[in-house]
Structure formats: C-alpha cells, structure tokens
Amino acid sequence: MGDEGTLATVLLAMFAGAIRVSTPFLFVSLGECLTEKAGRINLGLEGTLVFGAMTGYALSLHTGSPWLGVLAAGLVGCVFGAIHGYLCKLPKVNDIAIGIALMLFGTGAAFFFGKPYIQPQAARLPSIPLGGWSDNPAVQQALEINPLFIIGFFLAVAMWWAFRNTRWGLVVRTTGDSTPAAVALGIDVDRVRLLATTVGGFFAGVGGSFLSLSYPGSWSEGLSSGQGLMAVALVIFARWNPLACFGAAILFGAAGALGPALQSVGISEGYHFFNAAPYILTLAILVVAVSPKRALRGAPSELSITK
Amino acid sequence: MTDFKLNRRAFLKTAAAGAAGAGALGLPTMASAAGLTIGIVYVGPRDDFGWNQAHAEAAKVLKGVPDVTVVEEENVPETVAVAKSMESMINLDDAKMIFATSFGYYKPFVLDLAGKYGDVQFRHAAPLWTDEDPKNAGSYFGYLDQAHYVDGVAAGLSTTSNRLGFVAAKPIGTVLRNINSFLLGAKKVNPDAEVQVIFTGEWSLPVREAEATNALVNANCDVITCHVDSPKVVIETAEARGVKTCGHNASQAPLAPKGFITGAEYKWSTIYTQYAADLAAGKTLPNFIGAGFDKDFVQNTPYGAGASAEAIAAADAARAEVKAGKPIFTGPILKQDGSVLVGAGASLDNYDPMLDRTDFLIEGVIGSIT
C-alpha cells in the first residue's frame, strides 16, 4: 500500500466515521441547542440518551419495528425533558443541579430496566445504500447512510431557518435572551421553556435510539461513553447555531474514527493519543475561540452560566 | 455512620481472631458452619456475552452445589468501590470466600482486604499472586491463549486474504499472549497468515469497537476476532460486513448465524466448584491454580456455520495436541523487533512463566503496543 493509498484509506475512514458516529452527537446537540436557546441548560440529556437507547431497543425487540423503537425513545425523552422543564420552573431551582440529577437517574433507570435486553437481538434500523456506484466495498460501506442521519441534517437546517424566520423561533430566542422583554411581549416564559426542554428531550431520546438500533446497534451498559455530555459541550462550541451543531457533530465523528483508522493502515504508535483526538480537538478549538475581551458570542443571555 | 459500623465490626472480628489465636488460615471452622457463602464481584453486567457472563455462568453452577450460597454484585468499578463491595459481602453476608473477577481489583484492593480479614479467602482471576502476597489471597486463571490458538488454526484455514483482524482492549500480558497464540495457530496451517491488531484502549467501548471492526474489514481482513470484555458489538458488526468471526470469553455463536467459526471460552465452573469442594472438605486452597485444556479450564465454542470441514478437522487435531502438552510456541519465532523469542528447533512450554509476562508481539502481527 503506497502513501497515497494509505492517506486515502484514512480519509475515507474518517469520512465514513463522521457519518456513522455523528448522529447521536447531532441529535443531542440539537436538543440542547433548542433548550438553551430558550434559556435553560439541560445537562440531563446524557441520561435521556441512555434511557432512549434502552427504550428504543426494548420496543424494537417486542414489536419487531425499529421505527416504533425510535418513536418510543423520543417519547420517553419527552418525559425526561418535561420533568426537567417542570422542576426548573419552580422557584429557586437550579437547572444544572436538576440536570445532573436527571442524568444519573436516567442512566441508572436505563441500567435497571435494561437488564433483560442486553442478550437478545432486536431488529435494527435499515440503512440506505448510496454507494452502489462504487466497486470499492469500503466506499459502499461508508455510504450506507442511516435515515436518521439525513433526518438530523434536515432538522438542523429547519431549526436554523426557524430560529431566524418564524414567530416561534422569535419567541424562543426572546425567552432565552431576556425574560423581562418576553414577559412584556406577553409570552408565557415558563411554558416556552417547558416545551423547549420537552422537545429537546425528544431529540436526545431519538439520538439514543440511534446508538442501540443502528450503530453500534445493540444495547449494553457501556453504550454511551459520554456522547450526551460531549454533545452539550458541542452546543457551546457551535455557538448555539444548529447548522454549526451539524458541522461540530461531523467533526467529532471524524475525529473519533481517526484512532482505529490509523491503526488499520499500520500507523499504530501512540494510538492512545489518536483515540483522544476528539477531546484534544475540543480543547484546541475552545482555546482558539475564547477571548477575554468579550462574552461568548451567540450565548442566550438568560442562561444561568452566562448571567 | 456506615463507616463507623464497619470499623467496629472489623475491630471486633480482629479482636476475636486475636483472642482465639487463630492464624491466617481459619478454614476448617467455617466449613463446619451452616454452609459456605461465596461472594463474587463483577466489573460489568453478568449477561454481557463476554468475560462477566463466563464468570456468571460458572456462578450458576456453583449455586447448585449443596450448602453453598452465592452473593453477587455486578458493575463494580476497579476503584475503592470494589473494596467496599467486598467488605460488605464479608461483614453483612458473612462471605468466607471472595472471587474478584476483574484484573484491576487485585492491587491494592484484594491485597489490602486480605491483610485485614485473615479468615476470608480471596481469589482473583488473573495470574498476579506472588509469594510475597498474603497467604489467604491467591489467583486462578484459565490459559485462554490455548483456545485462541485453536481459533487461529480454524481461522487460518478460513481466510482467503491471509489477513486476520484482532480487536484488542489493552496491551496487557494476557491480551498480547492471546494475539500471539492466535497468529501461531493460523501460521501452523497457513504460513502466509498475518494478524492485524487494533487496540481500543478500554475494556468496553462499543462505538470504538465497531469502528475498529469496520477499519479491519476495510483493511482487507476477512476473519475477525477480539479480546474485549463484551464481544457482542465486534461479532455483530463483522457479521453485518459479511466476514467470518471467532468469539472470545463466552459463546457468541447466536450473534453470527452465517460467519461464526468457533470461539475461545473460559470454563470457570471447573475452578469454582473445585474451590467449593476443597473448602467443604476442609482442605487448604492452593494459592495459584492455572491450566488450559489439560484440566478443562478453557474450551472452544461449538463450531458455527462459518467453519469448513477442513477447519474443523484441523482445529480438533490442534486442540488434542495442546491438551496432550504439545507446545504452542515452537521455534523459530521472532519478536516484532526482530529479536529471537524461540530459536529454531526449540520451544516454550505452554505454562512457561516467561509467557505470563508477555510484553511483546511476535513477527507477523501488525500493530504496536504503545
């Protein structure tokens, strides 16, 4: 294998990894983006993701329909989001503390209910093969695209458009940027935040179902390895812009594929370093992006961390 | 509050033991009591299609032994949490024997508690016990590399690209030894075979295991095996890519109805029931036991649809040879750096202590430890 071939293999693997691994990041970060745009932080999405993964797998197993699993995962995500949204609207409740509590609760409850589902094999989401034009099996595999990835992409575009161009988008943004202004406009601030958190939970639950129903495609207790938490960081990195969330999710997926891809072409010294690529990338980008002279650009000003 | 209680209990126990003048080995008395309670600690879920399941299946066998009660705790991390779990099994459940089944439990947690509770027997599932360690601690181990060697024989006859893929968790001795033996098995029947290894860096990391499997298949490997705690994801991903697989730890045959060849499995039940019988008979337990096919400590998964008749015959023959004591490491074998491990005409015994300290990969394995 020549140098060119090696480089092509690694780039192809990163491209494929970006598509395969990014979907949970994408859905959770879109959910978090919506929640934060309305002025709340939901750190519990990691728990929602794990619980969604378990529920999706269980439903797919019992009904034989993976899409019902995705829907059920979204609905339990709604429940988690609604609990967060409701509790945070009570006076003097800290949304970060509630989020951490819900994260632990969601993970623990998923492990508890998920026991019987570690062994059986549930029906998985079908992929759309878009690589038929190529003779290369690696390319064909890379272009086995899951419908959820495509849905996630259009969701990101739709959210980006809606935040700018619709009345609902304006209401959410106003609520997130200034409670007094929103109240003056006659907006029911608590209700907007409750709904935003609930819908955000739906997205996170769907993201979880991708993990258990598509890639890697089975339920186990080590399934998440922190994707939900990293997605929350992605939102900050993406400056609360849904389109940037999509880009950030892709970037993280590609960085995660770097370690195994390099080892497969024989560059295996220092694999721990390459495996840590997504985290190094986050740090590097945050260091480059911050400035002591201004606040975080794009941050909703009602967020408890920026207030 | 809880801490205080435990400390007081610990104090009373120590005082009582001191007054009785009992030494470190208080075994015969416990056997005469109303039965034996054995505590088992797992690092992951008991039904993970892998390492923990292999132990849990043995625990089930152990539960069938009369007068033995088994208490179990799963998902116990390799931190001070395991010390707390073991201590509560000793203090609250009156366990007289503890099986600590994960590598990282041994130092310092098992060693510390063995010093503290002299009348409890601790056994740990990795060949780590040495003469300096407490006498009521010990190790038991199945030499799974023998089963991986047999896997390798079957895999070597199943590949058309002569490239075998190995998804490995961490570059520790037992993992490296399995990789080396797998290659030696493949080379025995197919001198052109090579093994490409990818380390994920963690015992259980499903997304990266799937990525590693895909990367190996893209790199033209057509038989995949692994050494991770829960091989389910690796086997399923490989099956979906249409390549053949060899399992690890427990039976993954149902996960790959088309491509499963065979797998390397532990048979901990042999060890566990033997311990229970020895305790009931009032015998002193050995501090270290380890064996392979010869004492029925390891086994191969029944052949799946991916195994050809030729592969089955060769694998069966190889297993019979190893069982009879024929060495796996028969020279000439070079290490990756080109230095000689075993000279031409020489061989290493299958239980050579040097192999317990494997910190190298042999020539023919593509991949780096660091």
XYZ file of C-alpha atoms in Angstrom:
677
model
C 0.000 0.000 0.000
C 1.551 3.295 -1.069
C 1.453 6.525 0.879
C -1.322 7.850 -1.299
C -3.394 4.722 -0.739
C -2.807 4.953 2.994
C -3.901 8.568 3.110
C -6.975 7.783 1.023
C -7.874 4.905 3.375
C -7.592 7.122 6.454
C -9.558 9.948 4.871
C -12.250 7.553 3.709
C -12.425 6.019 7.186
C -12.775 9.453 8.747
C -15.489 10.364 6.255
C -17.313 7.109 6.972
C -16.797 7.548 10.714
C -18.163 11.072 10.516
C -21.409 9.750 9.059
C -21.637 6.682 11.305
C -20.678 8.164 14.662
C -22.021 11.704 14.392
C -25.778 11.081 14.535
C -26.157 10.802 18.336
C -23.968 13.884 18.774
C -26.127 15.695 16.238
C -29.496 14.880 17.812
C -28.427 15.555 21.384
C -26.740 18.822 20.451
C -29.824 19.963 18.510
C -31.979 19.147 21.532
C -29.627 21.006 23.823
C -29.423 23.904 21.388
C -33.193 24.323 21.456
C -33.302 24.077 25.246
C -30.511 26.591 25.719
C -31.955 28.977 23.160
C -34.959 29.163 25.468
C -32.710 29.999 28.393
C -32.252 26.676 30.204
C -29.398 24.219 30.379
C -30.315 20.540 30.450
C -27.286 18.509 31.481
C -29.572 15.511 31.883
C -29.515 14.704 28.182
C -26.828 12.078 28.746
C -29.343 10.225 30.926
C -32.068 10.794 28.334
C -29.777 9.421 25.628
C -29.039 6.245 27.576
C -32.664 5.731 28.568
C -33.749 6.384 24.988
C -31.237 3.823 23.738
C -32.621 1.213 26.126
C -36.289 2.018 25.385
C -35.738 2.014 21.629
C -34.031 -1.344 21.783
C -36.701 -2.834 24.032
C -39.566 -1.613 21.846
C -37.878 -2.788 18.682
C -37.405 -6.195 20.264
C -41.007 -6.511 21.423
C -42.743 -5.084 18.360
C -40.222 -6.021 15.691
C -40.342 -2.485 14.336
C -37.214 -0.382 14.893
C -39.062 2.787 13.889
C -41.549 2.264 16.729
C -38.463 1.984 18.922
C -37.210 5.346 17.687
C -40.591 6.910 18.372
C -40.773 5.408 21.851
C -37.246 6.604 22.599
C -38.303 10.107 21.582
C -41.403 9.932 23.768
C -39.520 8.864 26.895
C -37.093 11.657 26.034
C -40.095 13.990 26.128
C -40.981 12.720 29.585
C -37.448 13.335 30.862
C -37.422 16.775 29.243
C -40.800 17.626 30.721
C -39.678 16.605 34.212
C -36.650 18.842 33.862
C -38.726 21.683 32.452
C -41.346 21.416 35.172
C -38.924 21.176 38.094
C -36.860 24.106 36.856
C -39.867 26.369 36.690
C -40.349 26.023 40.447
C -38.827 28.959 42.319
C -35.136 28.885 43.275
C -34.414 25.657 41.471
C -31.049 25.365 39.750
C -31.288 23.856 36.281
C -27.724 22.496 36.324
C -28.287 20.595 39.558
C -31.579 19.150 38.254
C -29.816 18.195 35.039
C -27.108 16.272 36.844
C -29.722 14.534 38.983
C -31.696 13.537 35.885
C -28.545 12.359 34.144
C -27.776 9.970 36.988
C -31.411 8.954 37.271
C -31.775 8.292 33.551
C -28.604 6.225 33.363
C -29.445 4.231 36.483
C -33.047 3.624 35.452
C -31.898 2.510 31.995
C -29.480 0.001 33.545
C -32.228 -1.230 35.850
C -34.879 -1.727 33.170
C -32.321 -2.681 30.535
C -31.109 -5.884 32.203
C -33.262 -8.264 30.141
C -32.299 -6.541 26.874
C -28.523 -6.988 26.919
C -28.689 -10.505 25.488
C -31.445 -10.551 22.850
C -31.004 -9.182 19.356
C -33.558 -6.602 18.272
C -34.416 -5.564 14.722
C -32.120 -2.733 13.650
C -32.808 0.346 11.581
C -32.211 -0.274 7.872
C -29.603 1.830 6.112
C -29.938 3.423 2.706
C -27.163 2.137 0.427
C -25.990 5.132 -1.592
C -22.646 3.636 -2.585
C -23.827 1.318 -5.351
C -21.911 3.319 -7.979
C -18.568 2.316 -6.466
C -16.802 -1.054 -6.739
C -14.899 -0.392 -3.544
C -16.552 -2.168 -0.589
C -15.108 0.406 1.797
C -16.801 3.207 -0.145
C -20.038 1.239 -0.334
C -19.886 0.712 3.422
C -19.141 4.390 4.044
C -22.223 5.379 2.084
C -24.585 3.037 3.907
C -26.342 6.033 5.341
C -28.848 5.769 8.118
C -32.104 7.651 7.547
C -31.759 9.238 10.986
C -28.579 10.963 9.830
C -30.454 12.512 6.926
C -33.375 13.458 9.160
C -30.890 15.042 11.568
C -29.360 17.096 8.784
C -32.718 18.457 7.650
C -33.713 19.055 11.250
C -30.610 21.183 11.744
C -31.407 23.216 8.637
C -35.035 23.554 9.666
C -34.128 24.726 13.165
C -31.619 27.204 11.800
C -34.243 28.592 9.448
C -36.992 28.587 12.061
C -34.951 30.452 14.659
C -34.440 33.261 12.152
C -37.647 33.349 10.203
C -40.605 32.167 12.236
C -42.622 33.621 15.030
C -41.960 30.527 17.162
C -38.234 30.987 16.643
C -38.507 34.575 17.739
C -40.475 33.605 20.833
C -37.847 31.023 21.825
C -34.978 33.433 21.220
C -36.650 36.263 23.123
C -37.334 33.962 26.051
C -33.711 32.920 26.087
C -32.258 36.381 25.709
C -34.368 38.443 28.065
C -37.104 37.269 30.384
C -38.381 40.830 31.033
C -38.701 41.515 27.304
C -40.522 38.237 26.788
C -42.894 38.948 29.641
C -43.524 42.423 28.244
C -44.457 40.814 24.925
C -46.988 38.670 26.728
C -45.056 35.429 26.312
C -45.604 32.720 28.890
C -41.895 32.231 29.631
C -42.271 29.117 31.748
C -44.405 27.399 29.158
C -41.986 28.177 26.338
C -39.097 26.762 28.353
C -41.095 23.700 29.359
C -41.958 22.994 25.732
C -38.427 23.677 24.501
C -36.946 21.322 27.103
C -39.539 18.664 26.292
C -38.861 18.798 22.550
C -35.123 18.883 23.286
C -35.584 15.695 25.309
C -37.353 14.119 22.326
C -34.323 14.760 20.118
C -31.935 13.342 22.716
C -34.061 10.210 23.086
C -34.012 9.704 19.316
C -30.232 10.159 19.376
C -30.043 7.394 21.954
C -32.126 5.048 19.827
C -29.606 5.509 17.013
C -26.894 4.113 19.290
C -28.811 0.963 20.146
C -30.640 0.451 16.845
C -28.118 1.465 14.244
C -24.509 1.958 15.257
C -23.044 0.128 17.097
C -26.505 -1.369 17.158
C -27.021 -3.208 20.422
C -27.956 -2.246 23.944
C -25.288 -2.531 26.602
C -24.490 -0.572 29.710
C -21.266 0.825 28.294
C -23.045 2.058 25.188
C -22.875 5.803 25.594
C -19.352 6.557 26.829
C -20.341 10.171 27.349
C -21.759 11.168 23.956
C -24.590 13.014 25.702
C -22.231 15.128 27.762
C -19.936 15.842 24.842
C -22.932 16.964 22.818
C -23.738 19.556 25.471
C -20.211 20.896 25.067
C -20.698 20.819 21.304
C -23.501 23.352 21.592
C -21.207 25.877 23.217
C -18.582 25.103 20.629
C -21.203 25.551 17.906
C -22.229 28.910 19.351
C -25.881 27.903 19.645
C -26.226 27.667 15.878
C -27.992 24.481 14.653
C -26.037 24.413 11.406
C -22.789 24.676 13.312
C -24.055 21.851 15.557
C -24.229 19.690 12.447
C -20.680 20.618 11.482
C -19.401 20.036 15.007
C -21.075 16.613 15.201
C -19.470 15.627 11.879
C -16.085 16.837 13.089
C -16.359 14.834 16.308
C -17.429 11.725 14.432
C -14.450 12.028 12.095
C -12.037 12.641 14.955
C -13.374 9.558 16.750
C -12.686 7.414 13.678
C -9.099 8.613 13.448
C -7.626 6.252 16.063
C -8.888 2.917 14.646
C -8.319 4.080 11.051
C -4.672 4.923 11.652
C -4.090 1.593 13.374
C -5.686 -0.263 10.470
C -3.176 1.189 7.997
C -0.274 0.333 10.265
C 0.280 3.683 11.977
C -0.199 2.306 15.418
C 2.360 4.026 17.621
C 0.658 6.365 20.062
C -2.900 5.117 19.497
C -3.925 6.464 22.885
C -3.108 9.925 21.616
C -5.154 9.466 18.441
C -8.039 7.936 20.371
C -8.122 11.107 22.435
C -8.398 13.209 19.270
C -11.991 14.389 19.820
C -11.152 15.751 23.251
C -7.918 17.368 22.140
C -9.859 18.915 19.298
C -12.453 20.356 21.700
C -9.774 21.884 23.879
C -7.895 23.326 20.943
C -10.971 24.896 19.407
C -12.158 26.350 22.709
C -8.720 27.820 23.395
C -8.630 29.397 19.960
C -12.214 30.609 20.147
C -12.273 32.304 23.556
C -11.364 35.874 24.085
C -11.081 37.610 27.448
C -12.406 40.785 25.862
C -15.948 39.659 25.152
C -18.609 37.251 26.368
C -19.357 34.065 24.480
C -20.715 35.161 21.140
C -24.207 33.919 20.478
C -24.879 32.812 24.041
C -28.504 33.290 25.149
C -28.163 35.834 27.943
C -30.706 34.169 30.248
C -28.516 31.056 30.605
C -27.503 30.531 34.199
C -23.862 30.119 33.183
C -23.666 33.414 31.312
C -25.811 35.536 33.600
C -22.350 6.217 60.034
C -21.872 3.167 57.910
C -18.153 3.579 58.122
C -18.305 3.542 61.887
C -20.297 0.318 61.898
C -17.913 -1.385 59.537
C -14.947 -0.280 61.566
C -16.448 -1.557 64.753
C -17.268 -4.881 63.158
C -13.793 -5.073 61.724
C -12.351 -4.285 65.142
C -14.426 -6.932 66.925
C -13.529 -9.510 64.329
C -9.848 -8.795 64.586
C -10.005 -8.879 68.377
C -11.853 -12.186 68.347
C -9.431 -13.664 65.890
C -6.532 -12.483 68.028
C -8.044 -13.930 71.214
C -8.566 -17.273 69.572
C -5.022 -17.151 68.462
C -6.134 -18.082 65.015
C -3.593 -17.615 62.321
C -4.156 -16.507 58.819
C -5.801 -19.791 57.863
C -9.060 -20.284 59.708
C -10.543 -22.616 57.152
C -11.737 -25.809 58.823
C -14.057 -23.998 61.236
C -16.018 -22.259 58.531
C -16.752 -25.430 56.633
C -18.491 -26.901 59.631
C -20.793 -23.885 59.940
C -24.236 -23.793 58.342
C -22.796 -23.536 54.873
C -20.396 -21.537 52.854
C -21.133 -18.097 51.491
C -19.133 -17.084 48.448
C -19.069 -13.508 47.181
C -18.431 -12.779 43.507
C -17.687 -9.291 42.202
C -18.040 -8.475 38.508
C -16.737 -5.430 36.677
C -19.637 -5.339 34.200
C -23.122 -6.755 33.679
C -23.458 -10.511 34.146
C -25.009 -11.037 30.740
C -22.537 -9.197 28.527
C -21.831 -12.043 26.114
C -18.307 -11.942 27.430
C -15.973 -12.016 30.407
C -18.587 -11.375 33.078
C -21.061 -13.789 31.564
C -18.425 -16.513 31.581
C -17.978 -15.988 35.324
C -21.718 -15.689 35.952
C -22.386 -18.975 34.165
C -19.852 -20.599 36.479
C -21.533 -18.922 39.456
C -24.797 -20.569 38.409
C -23.105 -23.951 38.525
C -21.696 -23.069 41.920
C -25.171 -22.212 43.231
C -26.167 -25.790 42.528
C -23.550 -27.104 44.946
C -25.210 -28.093 48.274
C -24.566 -25.795 51.264
C -23.095 -23.068 49.092
C -24.690 -19.629 48.985
C -23.521 -17.229 46.308
C -23.805 -13.449 46.658
C -23.027 -11.403 43.575
C -22.510 -7.776 42.699
C -22.085 -6.547 39.163
C -20.884 -3.296 37.585
C -18.329 -2.707 40.306
C -15.577 -0.387 39.016
C -11.908 -1.090 39.641
C -11.747 1.600 42.308
C -12.242 1.798 46.061
C -15.833 0.779 45.222
C -14.700 -2.827 44.914
C -13.143 -2.719 48.379
C -16.480 -1.526 49.765
C -18.377 -4.253 47.883
C -16.090 -6.992 49.135
C -16.096 -5.645 52.667
C -19.874 -5.564 52.795
C -20.015 -9.136 51.471
C -17.699 -10.156 54.303
C -19.389 -8.147 57.049
C -23.037 -8.253 56.082
C -23.358 -11.527 54.171
C -20.700 -13.393 56.127
C -18.851 -14.410 52.985
C -15.824 -16.571 53.662
C -14.621 -16.676 50.118
C -14.416 -13.840 47.595
C -13.918 -14.138 43.857
C -12.659 -10.823 42.497
C -13.071 -11.330 38.794
C -11.530 -8.245 37.218
C -7.861 -7.569 36.559
C -7.664 -4.206 38.351
C -9.266 -5.463 41.570
C -6.101 -7.137 42.766
C -3.764 -4.304 43.577
C -4.341 -2.755 46.052
C -7.920 -3.739 46.939
C -7.765 -7.531 47.274
C -4.315 -7.333 48.863
C -5.438 -4.771 51.453
C -8.558 -6.690 52.438
C -6.687 -9.987 52.568
C -4.426 -8.420 55.161
C -7.411 -7.087 57.083
C -9.608 -10.219 57.017
C -7.299 -13.130 57.673
C -10.114 -15.688 57.878
C -11.537 -14.898 54.465
C -10.151 -16.466 51.323
C -9.654 -14.138 48.358
C -9.122 -15.435 44.856
C -8.526 -13.225 41.862
C -8.973 -14.118 38.190
C -5.578 -13.249 36.713
C -2.133 -14.738 37.268
C -0.968 -11.991 39.647
C -0.380 -13.708 43.004
C 3.234 -13.936 44.137
C 4.933 -15.444 47.192
C 5.119 -12.081 48.943
C 1.338 -11.632 48.896
C -0.933 -12.691 51.801
C -1.466 -16.440 52.045
C -5.249 -16.099 52.142
C -5.144 -14.401 48.757
C -4.492 -16.133 45.505
C -5.051 -16.305 41.795
C -6.794 -18.637 39.419
C -6.577 -18.488 35.709
C -7.527 -20.267 32.548
C -4.926 -20.085 29.821
C -7.242 -18.899 27.127
C -4.395 -18.463 24.660
C -4.628 -22.226 24.101
C -8.200 -21.807 22.909
C -7.199 -18.777 20.827
C -4.509 -20.939 19.261
C -7.175 -23.422 18.200
C -9.279 -20.490 16.914
C -6.241 -19.398 14.944
C -5.932 -22.809 13.316
C -9.559 -22.648 12.188
C -9.191 -19.000 11.125
C -6.016 -19.709 9.153
C -7.942 -22.194 7.022
C -10.930 -19.859 6.659
C -9.216 -16.756 5.304
C -8.718 -16.059 1.624
C -6.866 -12.769 2.067
C -4.482 -14.264 4.652
C -5.242 -11.278 6.837
C -6.888 -11.847 10.196
C -8.203 -8.959 12.288
C -7.956 -8.698 16.075
C -9.795 -6.033 18.089
C -7.968 -5.791 21.425
C -8.763 -3.750 24.516
C -5.495 -3.023 26.290
C -1.930 -4.166 25.616
C -1.544 -6.179 28.831
C 0.136 -9.565 29.044
C -2.893 -11.837 28.685
C -4.215 -9.901 25.689
C -0.842 -9.896 23.915
C -0.450 -13.587 24.612
C -3.833 -14.342 23.051
C -2.903 -12.336 19.952
C 0.426 -14.149 19.630
C -1.126 -17.581 20.086
C -3.906 -16.777 17.613
C -1.274 -15.954 14.984
C 0.766 -19.061 15.792
C -2.354 -21.196 15.294
C -3.070 -19.539 11.955
C 0.550 -19.898 10.837
C 0.591 -23.567 11.732
C -1.820 -24.274 8.893
C -1.263 -21.189 6.739
C 2.308 -19.834 6.774
C 1.262 -16.664 4.895
C -1.276 -15.602 7.518
C -0.795 -12.343 9.382
C -2.784 -10.707 12.166
C -3.669 -7.037 12.189
C -4.456 -5.745 15.661
C -6.311 -2.592 16.708
C -6.255 -1.535 20.350
C -9.281 0.385 21.599
C -7.695 1.306 24.929
C -10.692 0.285 27.089
C -12.333 -2.996 28.114
C -15.742 -1.895 26.936
C -16.223 0.880 24.389
C -18.911 -0.231 21.914
C -18.670 2.626 19.416
C -14.900 2.380 19.067
C -15.066 -1.417 18.892
C -17.475 -1.103 15.972
C -15.190 1.461 14.325
C -12.188 -0.816 14.835
C -14.045 -3.771 13.307
C -15.034 -1.703 10.276
C -11.468 -0.434 9.905
C -10.134 -4.010 9.938
C -12.639 -5.187 7.344
C -11.754 -2.173 5.181
C -8.109 -3.180 5.563
C -8.976 -6.487 3.872
C -9.190 -8.721 6.951
C -11.737 -11.484 6.378
C -11.727 -13.206 9.769
C -12.209 -11.062 12.867
C -11.715 -11.985 16.479
C -11.283 -9.894 19.582
C -10.272 -9.623 23.198
C -12.644 -7.112 24.763
C -14.975 -7.617 27.711
C -18.127 -7.872 25.633
C -17.522 -9.094 22.070
C -21.167 -8.679 21.024
C -20.604 -5.482 19.047
C -17.480 -6.774 17.286
C -19.137 -10.035 16.242
C -22.361 -8.346 15.098
C -20.530 -5.656 13.141
C -18.293 -8.215 11.436
C -21.289 -10.398 10.595
C -23.054 -7.405 9.070
C -19.976 -6.786 6.901
C -20.067 -10.377 5.708
C -16.775 -11.595 7.178
C -16.151 -14.580 9.421
C -15.636 -14.370 13.167
C -14.060 -16.171 16.092
C -15.503 -15.478 19.529
C -13.983 -14.720 22.911
C -14.883 -15.317 26.592
C -18.365 -16.788 26.102
C -20.372 -18.184 23.216
C -21.239 -15.586 20.579
C -22.458 -18.201 18.102
C -26.079 -16.954 18.079
C -24.914 -13.446 17.108
C -23.370 -14.549 13.823
C -25.508 -17.239 12.203
C -23.561 -17.054 8.909
C -19.924 -16.345 9.689
C -19.200 -17.731 13.146
C -16.342 -20.226 13.118
C -15.601 -21.042 16.752
C -14.532 -19.181 19.852
C -12.227 -19.207 22.849
C -14.151 -19.643 26.082
C -13.273 -19.967 29.724
C -14.750 -22.705 31.828
C -14.574 -21.101 35.261
C -17.087 -23.567 36.668
C -14.333 -26.193 36.821
C -12.308 -23.944 39.107
C -15.194 -22.628 41.201
C -16.691 -25.991 42.026
C -13.266 -27.335 42.845
C -12.705 -24.486 45.325
C -16.093 -25.117 46.919
C -15.363 -28.839 47.240
C -11.937 -28.158 48.763
C -13.421 -25.749 51.297
C -16.175 -28.189 52.251
C -13.569 -30.892 52.732
C -11.543 -28.550 54.926
C -8.577 -28.570 52.611
C -6.202 -25.663 52.275
C -6.784 -23.946 48.966
C -3.879 -23.595 46.573
C -2.691 -20.002 46.180
C -2.371 -20.325 42.488
C -4.043 -22.583 40.001
C -3.914 -22.169 36.279
C -4.424 -24.564 33.435
C -5.802 -24.847 29.950
C -7.343 -27.687 28.004
C -5.479 -30.240 30.110
C -7.588 -29.574 33.229
C -10.729 -28.400 31.445
C -10.266 -24.729 32.364
C -10.841 -23.482 28.812
C -12.904 -24.698 25.887
C -13.861 -23.828 22.319
C -17.351 -22.751 21.318
C -19.169 -25.386 19.231
C -18.459 -24.747 15.541
C -20.740 -22.346 13.688
C -21.792 -22.130 10.059
C -18.564 -20.342 9.140
C -16.385 -23.365 9.901
C -15.436 -25.550 6.951
C -14.955 -29.294 7.380
C -11.234 -28.800 6.812
C -11.040 -26.111 9.520
C -12.978 -28.269 11.977
C -10.691 -31.235 11.456
C -7.525 -29.155 11.838
C -8.843 -27.327 14.917
C -9.895 -30.563 16.612
C -6.461 -32.023 15.948
C -4.705 -28.919 17.299
C -6.808 -28.991 20.469
C -5.967 -32.637 21.086
C -2.270 -31.837 20.645
C -2.331 -28.924 23.083
C -4.303 -30.981 25.580
C -1.572 -33.592 25.391
C 1.028 -30.921 26.147
C 2.401 -30.091 22.722
C 3.946 -26.595 22.894
C 2.283 -23.712 21.056
C 5.441 -21.622 20.955
C 7.620 -23.775 18.725
C 10.586 -22.057 17.104
C 11.687 -20.283 15.148
C 9.636 -17.339 16.454
C 10.844 -13.763 16.204
C 9.509 -10.800 18.136
C 8.268 -7.781 16.201
C 11.583 -6.009 16.735
C 13.411 -8.891 15.054
C 14.945 -10.370 18.204
C 14.679 -14.116 18.688
C 11.955 -15.321 21.072
C 12.299 -19.021 20.401
C 15.182 -20.391 18.362
C 14.786 -22.891 15.557
C 14.222 -26.362 16.972
C 13.480 -25.033 20.469
C 10.101 -24.470 22.109
C 8.487 -22.911 25.175
C 6.284 -24.928 27.465
C 2.633 -23.815 27.352
C 2.901 -22.739 31.015
C 6.347 -21.186 30.803
C 6.366 -18.326 33.376
C 8.010 -16.155 30.778
C 4.740 -16.184 28.793
C 2.864 -14.787 31.807
C 4.962 -11.693 31.389
C 4.305 -11.292 27.670
C 5.066 -7.674 26.792
C 5.722 -8.108 23.092
C 4.003 -9.033 19.873
C 5.578 -11.575 17.569
C 6.564 -11.109 13.963
C 3.519 -11.430 11.733
C 1.353 -9.297 13.994
C 0.790 -5.841 12.528
C 0.189 -3.278 15.206
C 2.029 -1.590 18.012
C 1.738 -1.928 21.768
C 2.368 1.714 22.565
